[in-house]
Coordinates of C-alpha atoms and ligand atoms in Angstrom, one line a residue:
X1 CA 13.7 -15.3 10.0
X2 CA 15.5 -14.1 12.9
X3 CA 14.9 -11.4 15.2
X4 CA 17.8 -8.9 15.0
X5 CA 19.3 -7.5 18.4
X6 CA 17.2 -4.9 19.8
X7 CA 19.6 -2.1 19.9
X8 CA 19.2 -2.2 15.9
X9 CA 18.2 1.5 14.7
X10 CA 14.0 2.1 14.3
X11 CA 14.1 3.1 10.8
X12 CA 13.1 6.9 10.7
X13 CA 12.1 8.4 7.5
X14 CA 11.5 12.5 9.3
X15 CA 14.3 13.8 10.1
X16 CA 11.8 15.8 12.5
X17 CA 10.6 12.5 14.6
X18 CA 12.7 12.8 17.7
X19 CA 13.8 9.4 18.9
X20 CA 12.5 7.7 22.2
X21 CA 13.9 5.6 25.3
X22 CA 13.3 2.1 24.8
X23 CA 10.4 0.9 26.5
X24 CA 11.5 -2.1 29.2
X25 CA 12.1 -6.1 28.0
X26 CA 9.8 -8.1 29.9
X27 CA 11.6 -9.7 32.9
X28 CA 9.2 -10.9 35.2
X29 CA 6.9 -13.8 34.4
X30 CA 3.6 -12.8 34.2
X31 CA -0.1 -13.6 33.2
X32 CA -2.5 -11.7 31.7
X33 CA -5.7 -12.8 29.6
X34 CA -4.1 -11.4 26.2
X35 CA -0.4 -11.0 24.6
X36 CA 0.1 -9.9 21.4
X37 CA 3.1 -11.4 19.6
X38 CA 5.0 -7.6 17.7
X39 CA 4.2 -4.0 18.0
X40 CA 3.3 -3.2 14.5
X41 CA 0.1 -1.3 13.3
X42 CA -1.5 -4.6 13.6
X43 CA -0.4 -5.7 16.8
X44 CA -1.0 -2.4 18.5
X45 CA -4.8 -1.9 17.4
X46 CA -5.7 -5.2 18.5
X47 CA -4.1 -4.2 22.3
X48 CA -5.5 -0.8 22.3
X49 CA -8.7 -2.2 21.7
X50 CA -8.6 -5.5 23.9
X51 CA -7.4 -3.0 26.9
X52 CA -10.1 -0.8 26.0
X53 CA -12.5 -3.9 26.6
X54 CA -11.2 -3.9 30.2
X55 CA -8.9 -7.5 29.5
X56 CA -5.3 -7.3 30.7
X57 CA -2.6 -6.8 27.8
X58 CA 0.6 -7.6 27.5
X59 CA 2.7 -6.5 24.0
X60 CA 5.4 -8.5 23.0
X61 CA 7.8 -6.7 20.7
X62 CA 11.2 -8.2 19.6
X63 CA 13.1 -5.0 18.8
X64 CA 11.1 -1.4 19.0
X65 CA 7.9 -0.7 18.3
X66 CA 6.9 0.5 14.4
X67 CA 10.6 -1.2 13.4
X68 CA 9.4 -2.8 10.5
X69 CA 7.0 -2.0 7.8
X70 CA 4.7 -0.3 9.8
X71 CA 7.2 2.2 10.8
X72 CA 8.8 2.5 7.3
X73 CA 6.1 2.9 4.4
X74 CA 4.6 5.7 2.2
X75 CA 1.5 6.2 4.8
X76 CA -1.3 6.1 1.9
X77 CA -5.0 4.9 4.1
X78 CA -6.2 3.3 0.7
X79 CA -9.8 1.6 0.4
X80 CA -10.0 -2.0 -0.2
X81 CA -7.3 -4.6 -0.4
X82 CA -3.9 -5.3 -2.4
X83 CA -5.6 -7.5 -4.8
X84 CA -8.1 -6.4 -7.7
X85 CA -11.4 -6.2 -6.8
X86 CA -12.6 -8.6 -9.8
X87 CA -10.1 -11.2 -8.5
X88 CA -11.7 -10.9 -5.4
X89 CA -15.3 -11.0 -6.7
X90 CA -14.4 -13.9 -8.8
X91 CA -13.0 -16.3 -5.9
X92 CA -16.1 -15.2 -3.2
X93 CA -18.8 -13.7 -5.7
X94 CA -19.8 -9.8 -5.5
X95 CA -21.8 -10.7 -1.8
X96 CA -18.8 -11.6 0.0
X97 CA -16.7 -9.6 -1.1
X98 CA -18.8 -6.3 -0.8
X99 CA -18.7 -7.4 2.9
X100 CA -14.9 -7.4 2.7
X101 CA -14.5 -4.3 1.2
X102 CA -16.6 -2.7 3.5
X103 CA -14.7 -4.0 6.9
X104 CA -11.4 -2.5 4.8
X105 CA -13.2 0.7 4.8
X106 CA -14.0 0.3 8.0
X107 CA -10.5 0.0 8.8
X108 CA -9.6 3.5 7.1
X109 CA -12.3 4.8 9.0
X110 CA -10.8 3.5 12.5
X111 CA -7.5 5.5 11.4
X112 CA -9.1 8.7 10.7
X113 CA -11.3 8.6 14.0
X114 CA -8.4 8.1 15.7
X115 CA -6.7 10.9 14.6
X116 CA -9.1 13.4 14.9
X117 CA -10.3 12.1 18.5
X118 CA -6.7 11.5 20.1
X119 CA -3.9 12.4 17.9
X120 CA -5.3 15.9 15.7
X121 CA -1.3 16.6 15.5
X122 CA -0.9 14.2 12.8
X123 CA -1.7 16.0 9.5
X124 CA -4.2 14.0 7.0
X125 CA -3.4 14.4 3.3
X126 CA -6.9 13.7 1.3
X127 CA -6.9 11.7 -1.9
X128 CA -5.4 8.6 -3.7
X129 CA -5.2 8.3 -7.5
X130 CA -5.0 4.8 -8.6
X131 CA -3.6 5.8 -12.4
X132 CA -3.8 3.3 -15.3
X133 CA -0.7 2.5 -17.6
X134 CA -2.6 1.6 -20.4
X135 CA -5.4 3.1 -22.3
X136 CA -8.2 0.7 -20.5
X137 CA -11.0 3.5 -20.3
X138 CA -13.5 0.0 -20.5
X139 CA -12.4 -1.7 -17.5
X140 CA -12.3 1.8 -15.8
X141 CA -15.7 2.3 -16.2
X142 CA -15.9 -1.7 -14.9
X143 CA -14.5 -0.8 -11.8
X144 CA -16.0 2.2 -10.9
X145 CA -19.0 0.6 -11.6
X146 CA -18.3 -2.3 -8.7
X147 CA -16.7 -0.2 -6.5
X148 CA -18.5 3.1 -6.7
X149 CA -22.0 1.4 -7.5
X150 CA -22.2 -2.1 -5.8
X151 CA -19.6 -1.5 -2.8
X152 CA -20.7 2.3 -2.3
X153 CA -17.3 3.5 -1.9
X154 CA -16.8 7.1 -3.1
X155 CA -14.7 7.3 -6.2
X156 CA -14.4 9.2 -9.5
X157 CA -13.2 8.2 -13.1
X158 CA -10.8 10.4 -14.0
X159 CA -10.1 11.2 -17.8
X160 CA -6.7 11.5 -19.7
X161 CA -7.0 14.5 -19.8
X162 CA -7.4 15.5 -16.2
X163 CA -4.8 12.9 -15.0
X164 CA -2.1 14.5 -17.6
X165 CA -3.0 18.0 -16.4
X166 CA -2.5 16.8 -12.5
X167 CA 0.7 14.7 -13.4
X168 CA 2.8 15.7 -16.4
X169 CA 3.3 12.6 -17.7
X170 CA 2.6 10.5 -20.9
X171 CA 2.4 7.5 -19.1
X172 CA -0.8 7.6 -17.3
X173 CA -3.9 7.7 -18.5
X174 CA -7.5 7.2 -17.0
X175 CA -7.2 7.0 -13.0
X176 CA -9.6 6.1 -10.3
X177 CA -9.7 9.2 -7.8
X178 CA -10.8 8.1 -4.3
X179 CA -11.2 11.6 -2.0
X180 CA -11.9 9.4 1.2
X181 CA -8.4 7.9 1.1
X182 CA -5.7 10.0 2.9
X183 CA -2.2 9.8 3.5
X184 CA -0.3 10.2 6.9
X185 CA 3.2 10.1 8.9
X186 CA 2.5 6.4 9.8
X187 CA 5.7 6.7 12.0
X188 CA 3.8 9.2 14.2
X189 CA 0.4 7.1 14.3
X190 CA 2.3 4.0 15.2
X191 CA 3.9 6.2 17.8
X192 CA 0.2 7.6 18.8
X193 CA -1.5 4.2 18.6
X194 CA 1.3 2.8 20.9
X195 CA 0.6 5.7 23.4
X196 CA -3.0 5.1 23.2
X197 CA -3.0 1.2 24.2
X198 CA -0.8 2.3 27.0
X199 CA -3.1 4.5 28.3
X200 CA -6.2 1.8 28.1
X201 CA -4.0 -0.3 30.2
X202 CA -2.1 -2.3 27.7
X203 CA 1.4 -2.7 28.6
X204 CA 4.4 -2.7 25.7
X205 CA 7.4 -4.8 26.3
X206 CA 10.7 -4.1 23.9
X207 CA 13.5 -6.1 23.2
X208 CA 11.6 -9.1 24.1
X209 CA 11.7 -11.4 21.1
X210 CA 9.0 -14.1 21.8
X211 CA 10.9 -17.3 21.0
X212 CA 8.3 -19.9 21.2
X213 CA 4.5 -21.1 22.1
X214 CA 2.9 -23.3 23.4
X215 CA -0.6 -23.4 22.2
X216 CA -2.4 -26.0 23.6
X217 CA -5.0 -25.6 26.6
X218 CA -6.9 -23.1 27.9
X219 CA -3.8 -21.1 29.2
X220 CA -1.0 -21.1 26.7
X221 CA 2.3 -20.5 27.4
X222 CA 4.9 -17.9 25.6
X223 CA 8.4 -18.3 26.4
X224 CA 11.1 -15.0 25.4
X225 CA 14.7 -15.0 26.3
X226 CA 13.9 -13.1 29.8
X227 CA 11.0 -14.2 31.1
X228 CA 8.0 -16.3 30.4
X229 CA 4.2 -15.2 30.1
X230 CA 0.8 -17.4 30.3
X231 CA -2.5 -16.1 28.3
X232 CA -5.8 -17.0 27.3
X233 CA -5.3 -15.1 24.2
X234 CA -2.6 -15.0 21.8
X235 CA -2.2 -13.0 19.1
X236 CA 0.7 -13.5 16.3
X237 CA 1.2 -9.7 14.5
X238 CA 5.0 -10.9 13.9
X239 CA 4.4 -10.6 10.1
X240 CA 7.0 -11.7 8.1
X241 CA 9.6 -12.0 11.4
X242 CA 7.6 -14.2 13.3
X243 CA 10.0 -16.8 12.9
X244 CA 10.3 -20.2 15.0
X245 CA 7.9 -19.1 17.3
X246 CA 4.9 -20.4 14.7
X247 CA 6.7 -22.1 11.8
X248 CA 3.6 -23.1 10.2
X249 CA 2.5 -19.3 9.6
X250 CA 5.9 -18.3 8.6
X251 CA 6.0 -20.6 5.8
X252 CA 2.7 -19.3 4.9
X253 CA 4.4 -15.7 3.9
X254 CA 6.7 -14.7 1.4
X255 CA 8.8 -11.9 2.6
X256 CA 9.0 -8.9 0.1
X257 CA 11.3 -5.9 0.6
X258 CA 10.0 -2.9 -0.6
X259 CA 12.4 0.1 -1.2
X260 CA 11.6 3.9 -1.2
X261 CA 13.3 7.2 -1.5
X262 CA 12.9 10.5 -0.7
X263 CA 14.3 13.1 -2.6
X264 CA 16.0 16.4 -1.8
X265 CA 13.8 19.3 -1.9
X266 CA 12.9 20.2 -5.5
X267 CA 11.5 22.9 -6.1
X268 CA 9.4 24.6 -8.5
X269 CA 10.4 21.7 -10.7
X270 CA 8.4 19.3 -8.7
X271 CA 5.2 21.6 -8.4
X272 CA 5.1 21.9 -12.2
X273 CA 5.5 18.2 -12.7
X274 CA 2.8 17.0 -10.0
X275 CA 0.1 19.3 -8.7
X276 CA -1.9 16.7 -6.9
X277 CA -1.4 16.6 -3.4
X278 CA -2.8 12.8 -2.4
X279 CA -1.1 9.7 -3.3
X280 CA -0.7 8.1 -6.7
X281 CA -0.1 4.5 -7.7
X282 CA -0.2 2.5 -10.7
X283 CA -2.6 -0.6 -11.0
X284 CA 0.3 -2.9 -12.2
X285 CA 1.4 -2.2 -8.4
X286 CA 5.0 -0.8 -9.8
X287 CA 4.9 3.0 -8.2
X288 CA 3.8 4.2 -5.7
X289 CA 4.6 8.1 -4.5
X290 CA 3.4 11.4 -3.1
X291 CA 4.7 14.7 -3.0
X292 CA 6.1 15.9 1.0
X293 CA 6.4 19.4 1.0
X294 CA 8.5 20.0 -1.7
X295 CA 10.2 16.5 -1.9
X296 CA 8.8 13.5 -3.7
X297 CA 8.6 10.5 -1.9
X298 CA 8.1 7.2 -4.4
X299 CA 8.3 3.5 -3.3
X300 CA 8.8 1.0 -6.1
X301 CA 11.5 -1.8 -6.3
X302 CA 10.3 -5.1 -4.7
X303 CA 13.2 -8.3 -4.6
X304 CA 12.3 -11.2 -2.1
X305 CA 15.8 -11.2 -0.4
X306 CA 16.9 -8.2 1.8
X307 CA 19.1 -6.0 -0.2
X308 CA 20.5 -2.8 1.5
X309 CA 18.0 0.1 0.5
X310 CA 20.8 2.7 -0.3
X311 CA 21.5 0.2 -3.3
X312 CA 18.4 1.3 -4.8
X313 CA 18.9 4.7 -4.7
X314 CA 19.7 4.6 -8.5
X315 CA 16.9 2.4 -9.5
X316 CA 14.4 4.8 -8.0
X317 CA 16.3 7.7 -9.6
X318 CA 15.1 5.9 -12.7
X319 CA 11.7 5.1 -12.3
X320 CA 11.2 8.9 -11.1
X321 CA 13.4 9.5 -14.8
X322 CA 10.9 7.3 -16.8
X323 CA 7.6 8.7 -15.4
X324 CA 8.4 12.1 -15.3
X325 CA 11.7 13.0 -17.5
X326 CA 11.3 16.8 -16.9
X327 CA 12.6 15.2 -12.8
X328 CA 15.7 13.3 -14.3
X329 CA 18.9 13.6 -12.2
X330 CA 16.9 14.1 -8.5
X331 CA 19.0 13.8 -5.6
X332 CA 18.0 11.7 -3.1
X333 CA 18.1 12.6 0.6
X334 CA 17.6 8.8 2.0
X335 CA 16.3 5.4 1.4
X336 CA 14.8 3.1 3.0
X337 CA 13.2 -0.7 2.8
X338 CA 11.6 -3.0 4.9
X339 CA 10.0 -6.3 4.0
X340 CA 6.3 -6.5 4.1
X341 CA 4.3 -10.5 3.9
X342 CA 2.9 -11.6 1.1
X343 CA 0.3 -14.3 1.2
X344 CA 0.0 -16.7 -2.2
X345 CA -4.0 -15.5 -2.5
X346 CA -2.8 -11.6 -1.8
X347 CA -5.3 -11.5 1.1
X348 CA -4.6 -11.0 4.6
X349 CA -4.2 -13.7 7.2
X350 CA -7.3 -13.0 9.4
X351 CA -8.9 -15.3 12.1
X352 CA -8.6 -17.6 14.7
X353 CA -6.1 -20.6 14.2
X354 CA -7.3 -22.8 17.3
X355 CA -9.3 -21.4 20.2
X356 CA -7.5 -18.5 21.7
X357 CA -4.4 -18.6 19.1
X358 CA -5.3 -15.7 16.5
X359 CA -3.3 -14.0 13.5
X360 CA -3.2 -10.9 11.9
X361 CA -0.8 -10.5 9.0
X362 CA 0.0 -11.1 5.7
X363 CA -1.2 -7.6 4.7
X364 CA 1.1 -6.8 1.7
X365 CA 1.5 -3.8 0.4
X366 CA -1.7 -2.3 1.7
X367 CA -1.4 -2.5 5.5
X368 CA -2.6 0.5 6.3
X369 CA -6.2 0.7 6.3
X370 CA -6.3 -3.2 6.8
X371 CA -4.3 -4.0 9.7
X372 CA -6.5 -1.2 11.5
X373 CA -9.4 -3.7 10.8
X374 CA -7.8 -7.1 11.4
X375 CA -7.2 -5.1 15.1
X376 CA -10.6 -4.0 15.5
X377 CA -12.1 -7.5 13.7
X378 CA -9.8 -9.9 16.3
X379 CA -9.9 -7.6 19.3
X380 CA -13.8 -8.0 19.0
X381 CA -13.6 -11.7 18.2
X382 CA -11.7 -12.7 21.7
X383 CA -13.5 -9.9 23.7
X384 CA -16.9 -10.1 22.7
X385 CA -17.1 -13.4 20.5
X386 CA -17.8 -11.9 17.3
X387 CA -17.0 -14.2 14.4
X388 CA -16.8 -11.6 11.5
X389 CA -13.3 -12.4 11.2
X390 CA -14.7 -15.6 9.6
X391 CA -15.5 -13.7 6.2
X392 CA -11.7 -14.2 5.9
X393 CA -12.1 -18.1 6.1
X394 CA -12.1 -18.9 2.2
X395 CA -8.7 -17.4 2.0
X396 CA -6.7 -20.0 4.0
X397 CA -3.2 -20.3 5.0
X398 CA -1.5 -21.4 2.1
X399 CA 2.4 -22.5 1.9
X400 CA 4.1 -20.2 0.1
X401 CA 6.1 -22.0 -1.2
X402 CA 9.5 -21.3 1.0
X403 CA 13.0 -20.9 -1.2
X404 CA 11.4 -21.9 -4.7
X405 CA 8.5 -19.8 -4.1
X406 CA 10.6 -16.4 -3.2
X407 CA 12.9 -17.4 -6.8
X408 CA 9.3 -17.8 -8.4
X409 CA 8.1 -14.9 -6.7
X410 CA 11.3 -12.6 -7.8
X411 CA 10.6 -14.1 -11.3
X412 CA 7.1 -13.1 -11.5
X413 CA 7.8 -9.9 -10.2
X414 CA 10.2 -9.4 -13.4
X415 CA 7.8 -10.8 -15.8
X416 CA 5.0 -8.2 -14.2
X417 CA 7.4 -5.1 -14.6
X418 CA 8.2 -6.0 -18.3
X419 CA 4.6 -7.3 -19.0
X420 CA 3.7 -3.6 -17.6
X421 CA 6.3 -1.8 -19.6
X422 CA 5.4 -3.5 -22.5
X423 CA 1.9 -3.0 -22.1
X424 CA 2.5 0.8 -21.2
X425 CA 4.8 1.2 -24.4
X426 CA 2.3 -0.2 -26.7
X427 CA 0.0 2.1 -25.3
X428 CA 1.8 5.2 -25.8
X429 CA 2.9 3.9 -29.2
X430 CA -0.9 3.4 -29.9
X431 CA -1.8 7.1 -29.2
X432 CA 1.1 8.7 -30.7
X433 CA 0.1 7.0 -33.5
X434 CA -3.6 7.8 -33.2
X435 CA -2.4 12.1 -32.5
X436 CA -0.1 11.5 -35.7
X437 CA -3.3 9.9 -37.6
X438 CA -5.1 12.9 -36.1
X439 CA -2.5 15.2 -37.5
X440 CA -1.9 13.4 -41.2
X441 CA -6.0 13.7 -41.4
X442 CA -6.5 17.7 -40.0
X443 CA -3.7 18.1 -42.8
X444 CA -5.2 16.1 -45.6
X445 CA -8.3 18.2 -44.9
X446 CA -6.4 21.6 -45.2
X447 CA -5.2 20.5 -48.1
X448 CA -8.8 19.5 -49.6
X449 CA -9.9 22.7 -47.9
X450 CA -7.5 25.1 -49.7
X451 CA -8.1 22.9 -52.5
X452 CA -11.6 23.4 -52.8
X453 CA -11.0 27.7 -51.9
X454 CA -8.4 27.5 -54.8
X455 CA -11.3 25.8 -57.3
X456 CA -13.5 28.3 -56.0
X457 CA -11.7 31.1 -56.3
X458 CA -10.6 30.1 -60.1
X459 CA -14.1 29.5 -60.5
X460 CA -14.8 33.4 -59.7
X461 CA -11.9 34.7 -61.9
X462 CA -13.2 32.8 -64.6
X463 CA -16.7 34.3 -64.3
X464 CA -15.6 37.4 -63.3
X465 CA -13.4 37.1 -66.7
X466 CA -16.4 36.1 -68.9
X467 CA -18.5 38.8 -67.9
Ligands
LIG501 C1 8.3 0.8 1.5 C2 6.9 0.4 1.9 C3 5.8 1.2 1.7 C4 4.5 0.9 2.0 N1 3.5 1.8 1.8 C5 2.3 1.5 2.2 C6 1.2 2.5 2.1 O1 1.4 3.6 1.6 N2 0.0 2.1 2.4 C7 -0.3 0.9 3.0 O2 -1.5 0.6 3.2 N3 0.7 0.0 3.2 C8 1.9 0.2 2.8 N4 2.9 -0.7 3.1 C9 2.6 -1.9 3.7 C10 2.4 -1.8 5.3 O3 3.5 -1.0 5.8 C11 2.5 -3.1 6.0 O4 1.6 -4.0 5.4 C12 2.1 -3.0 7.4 O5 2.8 -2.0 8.1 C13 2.3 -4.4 8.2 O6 2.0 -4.2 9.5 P1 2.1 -5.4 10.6 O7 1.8 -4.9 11.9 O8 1.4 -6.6 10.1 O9 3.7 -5.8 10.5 P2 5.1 -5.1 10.8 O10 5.1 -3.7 10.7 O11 6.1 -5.9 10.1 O12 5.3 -5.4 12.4 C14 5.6 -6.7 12.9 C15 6.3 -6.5 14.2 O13 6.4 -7.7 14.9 C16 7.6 -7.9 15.5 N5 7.9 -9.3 15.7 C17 7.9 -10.3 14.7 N6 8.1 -11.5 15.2 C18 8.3 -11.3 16.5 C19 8.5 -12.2 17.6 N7 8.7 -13.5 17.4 N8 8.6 -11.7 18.9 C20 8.4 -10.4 19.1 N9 8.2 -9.5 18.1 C21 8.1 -10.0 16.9 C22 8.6 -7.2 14.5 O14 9.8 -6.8 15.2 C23 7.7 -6.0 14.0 O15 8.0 -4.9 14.8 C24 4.2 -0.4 2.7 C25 5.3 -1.2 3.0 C26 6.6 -0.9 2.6 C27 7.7 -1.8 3.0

């Protein structure tokens, strides 16, 4: 992928988020013992906590800072990782990947210190609904199972019932509730987390596209359009736009554009719809949304080529339609997009490639709470030598597969959003069916009911009568 110019608008989704100088391209050639290669949530948690360490930083950002995803998402701190927690169990066993789970939660904790230590101006949203389109009370009780009971994490099953009374909808039913997870402006944190590395000592560089590297030896060599820079360290948090500058990794990443919306103000009409406050997404991975205020803000379309966002304006209008029909015909105030990597296993790229050349990407659609850890996890790995990142080892850097693989990956998209809506459908068919069963057998038993009164009441005119 190519790096786009670096005049190119940061996407802002507030209208209340004023905009910022750019920060200087690097000119000068310089050394320092670490560089990190893009200034997304990744890449700026790993130099705020390197500079913290006391090692010199430098941040190499190709546009601005937070210009992608990380700028640009629906700000939900989730537990865990993109990828169902029995998959993950099933490829490491329940050990290893309790160990995981915890360093994600880790991760979500990191944001929320953070927060409340340096940035208390960004508001934190509690709660996360992970809502089930099909009647699968079973593997409900599965999961809470795992992940309340084995992995500790706090979580409640959540019954039809109280799901449809929180979300006026027929096409949810049970839910996961997890009360630790919280949503926030990730604009603003990316915004805070960049001020914080700058303040340990870390220094950000803009418009300063890192073209290529040069790996080898014990000081390796980055070269940019401007100026050149040497490092004991590197660290690629490029994501999906890492490009030439490690060709290797970028074929290890399909890109996936994501597209959101935010609607006009709506009202009353949206409180009566959706009285929960937190975030709610389905565990087919096809919505995702929150209520801002009195606007609904839903991520869902997914295609693996970039698209422009305001073309899916109308598909989001429809998905809002289909979950909630009482909200048919919102207006939406913007869209956006932005392309997040996915990795063929669905976990992130953790871990040191060759000595001193790490990665940190391929987070997916759950970045949040995750890149926060890979930050912490690889900051401690080159500062103090600690190999934790290594728990990431059995999920390798696999080829994803590079035109044929984002056609497969589009196609399997499809097939999941139909295989979901089918499954969904047949669920709602089944319990219609079951309520009109219901109904056919409350009647049948009126009708025995007056039935038997009628008898009896013969039965006392008739004796009545004989006496
Ligand atoms: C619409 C949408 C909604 C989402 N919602 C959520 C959510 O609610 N919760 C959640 O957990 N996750 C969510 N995500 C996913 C999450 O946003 C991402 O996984 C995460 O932000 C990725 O962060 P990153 O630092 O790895 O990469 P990015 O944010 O992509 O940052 C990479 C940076 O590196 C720079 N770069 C790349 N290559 C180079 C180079 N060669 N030289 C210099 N700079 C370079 C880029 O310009 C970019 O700024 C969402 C994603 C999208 C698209």
């Amino acid at each position: 992928m190519t790096i786009p110019p670096a005049e190119a608008p940061v996407h802002a989704l507030w209208d209340d988020l004023p905009a910022t100088e750019p920060r200087a391209a690097l000119t000068l050639d310089r050394d320092v013992e670490v560089c990190v290669v893009g200034a997304g949530l990744a890449g700026l948690t790993v130099a705020r906590e390197a500079a913290r360490a006391g090692m010199s930083v430098a941040v190499l950002e190709g546009r601005r800072i937070g210009w992608a995803a990380s700028g640009c998402n629906l700000g939900s701190v989730l537990p865990g990782y993109g990828v169902p927690v029995n998959d993950l169990i099933a490829r490491v066993g329940v050990a290893h990947a309790r160990e995981l789970w915890m360093l994600a939660e880790a991760g979500g904790d990191y944001i929320r210190e953070t927060i409340a230590q340096d940035a208390p101006e960004i508001a934190m949203v509690p709660g996360a609904l992970e809502v089930s389109t099909t009647d699968a009370g079973e593997r409900l009780i599965r999961w809470l199972q795992i992940i309340g009971g084995e992995f500790g994490t706090e979580v409640e099953g959540w019954q039809i019932e109280r799901v449809r009374e929180a979300l006026k909808t027929r096409r949810y039913f049970h839910a996961l509730h997890f009360p630790r997870a919280f949503q926030i402006d990730s604009a603003r944190y990316l915004r805070a987390l960049a001020a914080l590395a700058e303040e340990a000592g870390a220094q950000i560089f803009e418009g300063t596209p890192v073209v290529s590297i040069d790996a080898a030896g014990i000081r390796k060599r980055i070269v940019t359009p401007s100026a050149n820079l040497r490092a004991a360290h590197i660290v690629l948090a490029g994501n999906v736009h890492i490009g030439t500058s490690a060709e290797r990794l970028a074929t290890t990443l399909m890109p996936v554009w994501r597209y959101g919306a935010l609607t006009e103000p709506l009202g009353d009409l949206l409180h009566e719809a959706i009285t929960y406050r937190g975030s709610v997404h389905d565990d087919d991975g096809i919505d995702h949304f929150r209520v801002v205020g009195d606007r609904l803000l839903w991520a869902s379309p997914e295609t693996t080529w970039e698209n422009k966002p305001e073309r899916f304006a109308r598909a989001i209008r429809r998905r809002i339609a289909t979950v909630f029909p009482q909200l048919a015909g919102v207006a939406i105030a913007r869209t956006f997009a932005s392309p997040f990597g996915q990795t063929v296993h669905g976990m992130p790229q953790i871990g040191e490639l060759r000595q001193g050349l790490w990665v940190a990407s391929g987070f997916g659609r759950q970045g949040l709470n995750t890149s926060a850890m890979a930050g912490r996890l690889i900051a401690d790995g080159v500062v103090n030598g600690d190999d934790r990142w290594r728990l990431f080892s059995p999920f390798e850097l696999v080829w994803a597969g590079g035109r044929a693989g984002r056609i497969a990956g589009q196609f399997a998209d499809g097939l999941t959003r139909s295989r979901s809506a089918a499954a969904g459908a047949l669920a709602r068919w089944r319990e219609r069916a079951a309520a009109r069963e219901l109904l056919r057998e409350e009647r049948r038993s009126a009708r025995i009911a007056a039935a038997q009164a009628r008898t009896a009441r013969a039965a006392q005119h008739f004796d009545a009568d004989r006496r």
